[in-house]
Amino acid sequence: MFSLESITTIVQNWLTKTFSPNLALFFEFVIVGVLAIALFAALGLVLVLMERKVAAWIQIRLGPNRVGPKGILQSLADTVKLIMKEGLTPDGSDKFLFNLAPFIVMMVAMLALAPIGFSKGFHIWDINIGVLYVSAISSVSVIGILMAGWASNNKYSLLGAMRSGAQMVSYELSVGLCILSIIVLTGSLSLNDIVLSQQNGWWLFKGHIPAIISFVIFIIAVTAETNRAPFDLSEAESELTAGFHTEYSGMKFALFFLAEYINIFIVCAIGATLFLGGWMPFHLGTWEGFNHIMDYIPSFIWFFGKTFFLIFVIMWFRWTFPRLRVDQLLNLEWKYLLPISMVNLVIMTLVAIQGWHF
Amino acid sequence: MFIVDYIKDIYGAIRSLLVGMNRTGYYFTHHKEIITQNYPENRLELNLPERFRGEVVMTHDENNEHACTGCSACELACPNGTIKIINKFDISPEGKKKKAIDTFVYHLELCTMCNLCVDACPTGAIKMAQTFEHSVYNRGLLTKQLNKPGSKLKAGVE
């Protein structure tokens, strides 16, 4: 059976045999960096096209269909356009922060990629506090957004950044509590251990109703945390032109745009890992034959399939629901999501202590 | 009870959100609902909706007769001076003078396709056509005469 783990083992063995340990480590760093950047570029192209196609079909349109067969080269053409454009820095802006902000947002997205297990035995850095690390890193991106809004010297940008700050700080809590309710069941913060604990079934099915509730809240809260519609108050093109990235153009804008999609990918990957079993194949109790067939599908296909399913759900949200007002947004979090997820966490703890889960 | 209202709120919210997602999910999976047309390719078999407004035209029958009496109602109804009616006086066989249309001037470049002139016309002489490829190289070509040369008022239309 084809697996990415065998490839990494071959490369690892060859590098350690051929070079000194330090040099081998350096080459591994380089390979990981190149792979991460390649993944980002590919994800950017695929997700932008996917978003436009999903949007078009939901709105009874055709979507991009002119560049390349069925329009699949559209996002490539857009990228070329963005590279050609001038990256303008406005006169009254804080030039250093203005130019730094997109890179901070991008770096945060890159860092959060580290502990995610893409396939069986295929992750950049399997740390024992993976979940904590991801949730800590992902809250740094609000600093990049605030920086962009402040440095632009533009009222729209500042308003958008401030909204984004309020939104991220409040929705972080629900995300944390929902993640905790799964941590309570697994007893480990390592993403790899969480995946392995779902060998005999995904937590979404094993954890009864509390797991389903925390999955729903998780999806809602990460939609808000990645600033996607219906929680896109920080961009809100009909009120704030483009929010915090109003003044950005060319490649600096493209970095914000790319970071948004990478963040979606990361939160969906975390969601898939916690609730849908990461790269673990779908197993049905005692049906040996069925389980065997499922095992034949490579684990990275399982991982990307689940992640892209969640990404599709979030896109579906975006093109269905209207944008919330600021007060509605904060009401939803503080009056509904947070109390429910707190009670849910208590129930989940009870379930875990009593061993009621499967 | 507060808690009951709270739970009812949540139930209602989730239900309405699911109704919306059901609708968009239906559109996502049913591509036959797509109304976009690949315009330059399907130019020969364009399928325009009945209410599409391309430009104002005057209907002429096979005897080159129209129903315009020259009453200027359309000219008055037009919000931005698109229509100009130039009248003449016909001498009827009995020797009576009768007002009739000489030139129906239509400035396509000013028209917003608001349909008010068609609504105002008491005799149904003008209507909206479905042509929309109006690009020309000379602005003068957009000023059109709607009544065909040599056409006259249909008998019986007052």
CSV table of N, CA and C in Angstrom, one decimal, chain A residues 171-280:
chain,number,residue,atom,x,y,z
A,171,TYR,N,-14.2,34.8,20.2
A,171,TYR,CA,-14.5,33.4,19.6
A,171,TYR,C,-13.4,32.4,19.9
A,172,GLU,N,-12.2,32.9,20.3
A,172,GLU,CA,-11.1,32.0,20.7
A,172,GLU,C,-11.6,31.2,21.9
A,173,LEU,N,-12.4,31.7,22.8
A,173,LEU,CA,-12.8,31.0,24.0
A,173,LEU,C,-13.6,29.8,23.6
A,174,SER,N,-14.6,30.0,22.7
A,174,SER,CA,-15.5,28.8,22.3
A,174,SER,C,-14.6,27.7,21.6
A,175,VAL,N,-13.7,28.2,20.8
A,175,VAL,CA,-12.8,27.2,20.1
A,175,VAL,C,-12.1,26.4,21.1
A,176,GLY,N,-11.5,27.1,22.1
A,176,GLY,CA,-10.7,26.5,23.1
A,176,GLY,C,-11.5,25.5,23.9
A,177,LEU,N,-12.7,25.9,24.3
A,177,LEU,CA,-13.6,25.0,25.1
A,177,LEU,C,-14.0,23.7,24.3
A,178,CYS,N,-14.3,23.9,23.0
A,178,CYS,CA,-14.6,22.8,22.2
A,178,CYS,C,-13.5,21.8,22.0
A,179,ILE,N,-12.3,22.4,21.8
A,179,ILE,CA,-11.1,21.5,21.7
A,179,ILE,C,-10.9,20.8,23.0
A,180,LEU,N,-11.1,21.5,24.1
A,180,LEU,CA,-10.9,20.9,25.4
A,180,LEU,C,-11.8,19.7,25.6
A,181,SER,N,-13.1,19.8,25.1
A,181,SER,CA,-14.0,18.7,25.4
A,181,SER,C,-13.5,17.4,24.7
A,182,ILE,N,-12.7,17.5,23.6
A,182,ILE,CA,-12.2,16.3,23.0
A,182,ILE,C,-10.9,15.9,23.7
A,183,ILE,N,-10.1,16.9,24.2
A,183,ILE,CA,-8.9,16.6,25.0
A,183,ILE,C,-9.3,15.8,26.2
A,184,VAL,N,-10.4,16.2,26.8
A,184,VAL,CA,-10.9,15.4,28.0
A,184,VAL,C,-11.1,14.0,27.7
A,185,LEU,N,-11.6,13.7,26.5
A,185,LEU,CA,-11.8,12.3,26.1
A,185,LEU,C,-10.4,11.5,25.8
A,186,THR,N,-9.5,12.2,25.1
A,186,THR,CA,-8.3,11.6,24.7
A,186,THR,C,-7.3,11.6,25.8
A,187,GLY,N,-7.2,12.6,26.6
A,187,GLY,CA,-6.2,12.7,27.7
A,187,GLY,C,-4.9,13.0,27.1
A,188,SER,N,-4.8,13.6,25.9
A,188,SER,CA,-3.5,14.0,25.3
A,188,SER,C,-3.7,15.2,24.5
A,189,LEU,N,-2.6,16.0,24.5
A,189,LEU,CA,-2.7,17.2,23.7
A,189,LEU,C,-2.0,17.0,22.3
A,190,SER,N,-1.3,15.9,22.1
A,190,SER,CA,-0.6,15.6,20.9
A,190,SER,C,-1.6,15.2,19.8
A,191,LEU,N,-1.5,15.9,18.7
A,191,LEU,CA,-2.5,15.6,17.6
A,191,LEU,C,-2.3,14.2,17.1
A,192,ASN,N,-1.1,13.7,17.2
A,192,ASN,CA,-0.9,12.3,16.7
A,192,ASN,C,-1.7,11.3,17.7
A,193,ASP,N,-1.6,11.6,19.0
A,193,ASP,CA,-2.3,10.7,19.9
A,193,ASP,C,-3.8,10.8,19.7
A,194,ILE,N,-4.3,12.0,19.4
A,194,ILE,CA,-5.7,12.2,19.2
A,194,ILE,C,-6.2,11.4,18.1
A,195,VAL,N,-5.4,11.4,17.0
A,195,VAL,CA,-5.8,10.6,15.8
A,195,VAL,C,-5.8,9.1,16.2
A,196,LEU,N,-4.7,8.7,16.9
A,196,LEU,CA,-4.6,7.2,17.2
A,196,LEU,C,-5.7,6.8,18.1
A,197,SER,N,-6.2,7.7,19.0
A,197,SER,CA,-7.3,7.3,19.9
A,197,SER,C,-8.6,7.1,19.1
A,198,GLN,N,-8.7,7.4,17.8
A,198,GLN,CA,-9.9,7.3,17.1
A,198,GLN,C,-9.8,6.1,16.1
A,199,GLN,N,-8.9,5.1,16.5
A,199,GLN,CA,-8.8,3.9,15.7
A,199,GLN,C,-10.1,3.2,15.5
A,200,ASN,N,-10.9,3.1,16.6
A,200,ASN,CA,-12.1,2.3,16.5
A,200,ASN,C,-13.4,3.1,16.2
A,201,GLY,N,-13.2,4.4,15.8
A,201,GLY,CA,-14.3,5.2,15.5
A,201,GLY,C,-14.0,6.7,15.8
A,202,TRP,N,-14.7,7.6,15.1
A,202,TRP,CA,-14.3,9.0,15.2
A,202,TRP,C,-15.0,9.5,16.5
A,203,TRP,N,-14.4,10.6,17.0
A,203,TRP,CA,-15.0,11.1,18.3
A,203,TRP,C,-16.3,11.7,18.0
A,204,LEU,N,-16.6,12.2,16.8
A,204,LEU,CA,-17.9,12.7,16.5
A,204,LEU,C,-19.0,11.7,16.8
A,205,PHE,N,-18.7,10.4,16.5
A,205,PHE,CA,-19.7,9.3,16.7
A,205,PHE,C,-19.5,8.7,18.1
A,206,LYS,N,-18.3,8.7,18.6
A,206,LYS,CA,-18.1,8.0,19.8
A,206,LYS,C,-18.5,8.8,21.0
A,207,GLY,N,-18.5,10.1,20.9
A,207,GLY,CA,-18.7,11.0,22.1
A,207,GLY,C,-20.2,11.4,22.3
A,208,HIS,N,-21.1,10.7,21.7
A,208,HIS,CA,-22.5,11.0,21.9
A,208,HIS,C,-22.9,12.4,21.5
A,209,ILE,N,-24.0,12.9,22.0
A,209,ILE,CA,-24.5,14.3,21.7
A,209,ILE,C,-23.5,15.4,22.1
A,210,PRO,N,-22.8,15.3,23.2
A,210,PRO,CA,-21.9,16.4,23.6
A,210,PRO,C,-20.8,16.6,22.5
A,211,ALA,N,-20.3,15.5,21.9
A,211,ALA,CA,-19.3,15.7,20.8
A,211,ALA,C,-19.9,16.4,19.6
A,212,ILE,N,-21.2,16.1,19.3
A,212,ILE,CA,-21.8,16.7,18.1
A,212,ILE,C,-22.0,18.2,18.4
A,213,ILE,N,-22.5,18.5,19.6
A,213,ILE,CA,-22.6,19.9,20.0
A,213,ILE,C,-21.3,20.7,19.9
A,214,SER,N,-20.3,20.0,20.4
A,214,SER,CA,-19.0,20.8,20.4
A,214,SER,C,-18.5,20.9,19.0
A,215,PHE,N,-18.8,19.9,18.1
A,215,PHE,CA,-18.4,20.0,16.7
A,215,PHE,C,-19.1,21.2,16.0
A,216,VAL,N,-20.4,21.3,16.3
A,216,VAL,CA,-21.1,22.4,15.6
A,216,VAL,C,-20.6,23.7,16.1
A,217,ILE,N,-20.4,23.8,17.5
A,217,ILE,CA,-19.9,25.1,18.0
A,217,ILE,C,-18.5,25.4,17.4
A,218,PHE,N,-17.7,24.3,17.3
A,218,PHE,CA,-16.3,24.5,16.8
A,218,PHE,C,-16.4,25.1,15.4
A,219,ILE,N,-17.2,24.5,14.5
A,219,ILE,CA,-17.3,25.0,13.2
A,219,ILE,C,-17.7,26.4,13.1
A,220,ILE,N,-18.7,26.8,13.9
A,220,ILE,CA,-19.2,28.2,13.9
A,220,ILE,C,-18.1,29.1,14.4
A,221,ALA,N,-17.4,28.7,15.5
A,221,ALA,CA,-16.4,29.6,16.1
A,221,ALA,C,-15.2,29.7,15.2
A,222,VAL,N,-14.8,28.6,14.5
A,222,VAL,CA,-13.6,28.8,13.6
A,222,VAL,C,-14.0,29.6,12.4
A,223,THR,N,-15.3,29.5,12.0
A,223,THR,CA,-15.7,30.4,10.9
A,223,THR,C,-15.5,31.9,11.3
A,224,ALA,N,-15.9,32.2,12.5
A,224,ALA,CA,-15.7,33.5,13.0
A,224,ALA,C,-14.2,33.9,13.2
A,225,GLU,N,-13.4,32.9,13.6
A,225,GLU,CA,-12.0,33.2,13.9
A,225,GLU,C,-11.2,33.4,12.6
A,226,THR,N,-11.6,32.8,11.5
A,226,THR,CA,-10.9,33.1,10.3
A,226,THR,C,-11.5,34.2,9.5
A,227,ASN,N,-12.4,35.0,10.1
A,227,ASN,CA,-13.0,36.2,9.5
A,227,ASN,C,-13.7,35.9,8.2
A,228,ARG,N,-14.5,34.8,8.2
A,228,ARG,CA,-15.2,34.4,7.0
A,228,ARG,C,-16.7,34.8,7.2
A,229,ALA,N,-17.4,35.1,6.1
A,229,ALA,CA,-18.8,35.4,6.2
A,229,ALA,C,-19.4,34.1,6.8
A,230,PRO,N,-20.5,34.2,7.6
A,230,PRO,CA,-21.2,35.5,7.9
A,230,PRO,C,-20.6,36.3,9.0
A,231,PHE,N,-19.3,36.0,9.4
A,231,PHE,CA,-18.7,36.8,10.4
A,231,PHE,C,-17.6,37.7,9.8
A,232,ASP,N,-17.7,38.1,8.6
A,232,ASP,CA,-16.6,38.8,8.0
A,232,ASP,C,-16.7,40.3,8.2
A,233,LEU,N,-17.0,40.7,9.5
A,233,LEU,CA,-17.1,42.1,9.8
A,233,LEU,C,-15.8,42.9,9.6
A,234,SER,N,-14.7,42.2,9.7
A,234,SER,CA,-13.5,42.9,9.6
A,234,SER,C,-13.2,43.3,8.1
A,235,GLU,N,-13.8,42.6,7.2
A,235,GLU,CA,-13.6,42.9,5.8
A,235,GLU,C,-14.9,43.7,5.3
A,236,ALA,N,-16.0,43.1,5.5
A,236,ALA,CA,-17.3,43.8,5.3
A,236,ALA,C,-17.3,44.7,4.1
A,237,GLU,N,-17.2,44.1,2.9
A,237,GLU,CA,-16.9,45.0,1.7
A,237,GLU,C,-18.0,46.0,1.4
A,238,SER,N,-19.2,45.7,2.0
A,238,SER,CA,-20.3,46.7,1.7
A,238,SER,C,-20.3,47.9,2.7
A,239,GLU,N,-19.6,47.7,3.8
A,239,GLU,CA,-19.5,48.8,4.8
A,239,GLU,C,-18.1,49.5,4.8
A,240,LEU,N,-17.1,48.6,4.8
A,240,LEU,CA,-15.7,49.1,5.0
A,240,LEU,C,-14.8,48.9,3.8
A,241,THR,N,-15.4,48.9,2.6
A,241,THR,CA,-14.6,48.6,1.4
A,241,THR,C,-13.9,47.2,1.5
A,242,ALA,N,-12.8,47.2,2.2
A,242,ALA,CA,-12.2,45.8,2.4
A,242,ALA,C,-11.7,45.7,3.8
A,243,GLY,N,-12.0,46.6,4.7
A,243,GLY,CA,-11.6,46.4,6.1
A,243,GLY,C,-10.1,46.6,6.2
A,244,PHE,N,-9.4,45.7,6.9
A,244,PHE,CA,-8.0,46.0,7.3
A,244,PHE,C,-7.1,45.9,6.1
A,245,HIS,N,-7.5,45.3,5.0
A,245,HIS,CA,-6.6,45.3,3.8
A,245,HIS,C,-7.1,46.3,2.7
A,246,THR,N,-7.8,47.3,3.1
A,246,THR,CA,-8.2,48.3,2.1
A,246,THR,C,-7.0,48.9,1.3
A,247,GLU,N,-5.9,49.2,2.0
A,247,GLU,CA,-4.9,50.0,1.4
A,247,GLU,C,-3.8,49.1,0.7
A,248,TYR,N,-4.0,47.8,0.8
A,248,TYR,CA,-3.0,46.9,0.3
A,248,TYR,C,-3.3,46.5,-1.2
A,249,SER,N,-2.2,46.3,-1.9
A,249,SER,CA,-2.3,46.0,-3.3
A,249,SER,C,-1.2,45.0,-3.7
A,250,GLY,N,-1.4,44.5,-4.9
A,250,GLY,CA,-0.3,43.6,-5.4
A,250,GLY,C,-0.1,42.4,-4.5
A,251,MET,N,1.2,42.0,-4.3
A,251,MET,CA,1.5,40.8,-3.7
A,251,MET,C,1.2,40.9,-2.2
A,252,LYS,N,1.3,42.1,-1.6
A,252,LYS,CA,1.0,42.2,-0.2
A,252,LYS,C,-0.5,41.9,0.1
A,253,PHE,N,-1.3,42.3,-0.8
A,253,PHE,CA,-2.7,41.9,-0.7
A,253,PHE,C,-2.9,40.4,-0.8
A,254,ALA,N,-2.1,39.9,-1.8
A,254,ALA,CA,-2.2,38.4,-2.1
A,254,ALA,C,-1.8,37.6,-0.9
A,255,LEU,N,-0.8,38.2,-0.1
A,255,LEU,CA,-0.4,37.4,1.1
A,255,LEU,C,-1.6,37.3,2.1
A,256,PHE,N,-2.3,38.5,2.3
A,256,PHE,CA,-3.5,38.4,3.2
A,256,PHE,C,-4.5,37.4,2.7
A,257,PHE,N,-4.7,37.5,1.4
A,257,PHE,CA,-5.7,36.6,0.7
A,257,PHE,C,-5.4,35.2,0.9
A,258,LEU,N,-4.1,34.9,0.7
A,258,LEU,CA,-3.6,33.5,0.8
A,258,LEU,C,-3.7,33.1,2.3
A,259,ALA,N,-3.3,34.0,3.2
A,259,ALA,CA,-3.3,33.6,4.6
A,259,ALA,C,-4.7,33.3,5.0
A,260,GLU,N,-5.7,34.0,4.5
A,260,GLU,CA,-7.1,33.6,4.9
A,260,GLU,C,-7.4,32.2,4.5
A,261,TYR,N,-7.0,31.8,3.3
A,261,TYR,CA,-7.3,30.4,2.8
A,261,TYR,C,-6.5,29.4,3.6
A,262,ILE,N,-5.2,29.7,3.9
A,262,ILE,CA,-4.4,28.8,4.6
A,262,ILE,C,-5.0,28.6,6.0
A,263,ASN,N,-5.5,29.7,6.6
A,263,ASN,CA,-6.1,29.6,8.0
A,263,ASN,C,-7.3,28.7,7.9
A,264,ILE,N,-8.1,28.9,6.9
A,264,ILE,CA,-9.3,28.0,6.8
A,264,ILE,C,-8.8,26.5,6.7
A,265,PHE,N,-7.8,26.3,5.9
A,265,PHE,CA,-7.3,24.9,5.8
A,265,PHE,C,-6.8,24.4,7.1
A,266,ILE,N,-6.1,25.3,7.9
A,266,ILE,CA,-5.6,24.8,9.1
A,266,ILE,C,-6.7,24.5,10.1
A,267,VAL,N,-7.6,25.4,10.3
A,267,VAL,CA,-8.7,25.2,11.2
A,267,VAL,C,-9.5,24.0,10.8
A,268,CYS,N,-9.7,23.8,9.5
A,268,CYS,CA,-10.5,22.6,9.1
A,268,CYS,C,-9.7,21.3,9.3
A,269,ALA,N,-8.3,21.4,9.2
A,269,ALA,CA,-7.5,20.2,9.4
A,269,ALA,C,-7.6,19.9,10.9
A,270,ILE,N,-7.6,20.9,11.8
A,270,ILE,CA,-7.7,20.7,13.2
A,270,ILE,C,-9.0,20.1,13.5
A,271,GLY,N,-10.1,20.6,12.9
A,271,GLY,CA,-11.4,20.1,13.1
A,271,GLY,C,-11.5,18.6,12.7
A,272,ALA,N,-10.9,18.4,11.5
A,272,ALA,CA,-11.0,17.0,11.0
A,272,ALA,C,-10.2,16.1,11.9
A,273,THR,N,-9.0,16.6,12.5
A,273,THR,CA,-8.2,15.7,13.3
A,273,THR,C,-9.0,15.4,14.6
A,274,LEU,N,-9.6,16.5,15.2
A,274,LEU,CA,-10.2,16.3,16.5
A,274,LEU,C,-11.5,15.5,16.4
A,275,PHE,N,-12.3,15.8,15.5
A,275,PHE,CA,-13.7,15.2,15.5
A,275,PHE,C,-13.9,14.1,14.4
A,276,LEU,N,-13.1,14.2,13.3
A,276,LEU,CA,-13.4,13.2,12.2
A,276,LEU,C,-12.2,12.2,12.0
A,277,GLY,N,-11.3,12.2,13.0
A,277,GLY,CA,-10.3,11.1,13.0
A,277,GLY,C,-9.1,11.4,12.1
A,278,GLY,N,-8.9,12.6,11.7
A,278,GLY,CA,-7.6,12.9,11.0
A,278,GLY,C,-7.4,12.0,9.8
A,279,TRP,N,-6.3,11.3,9.8
A,279,TRP,CA,-6.0,10.4,8.6
A,279,TRP,C,-6.6,9.0,8.8
A,280,MET,N,-7.3,8.8,9.9
A,280,MET,CA,-7.8,7.5,10.3
A,280,MET,C,-8.9,7.1,9.3
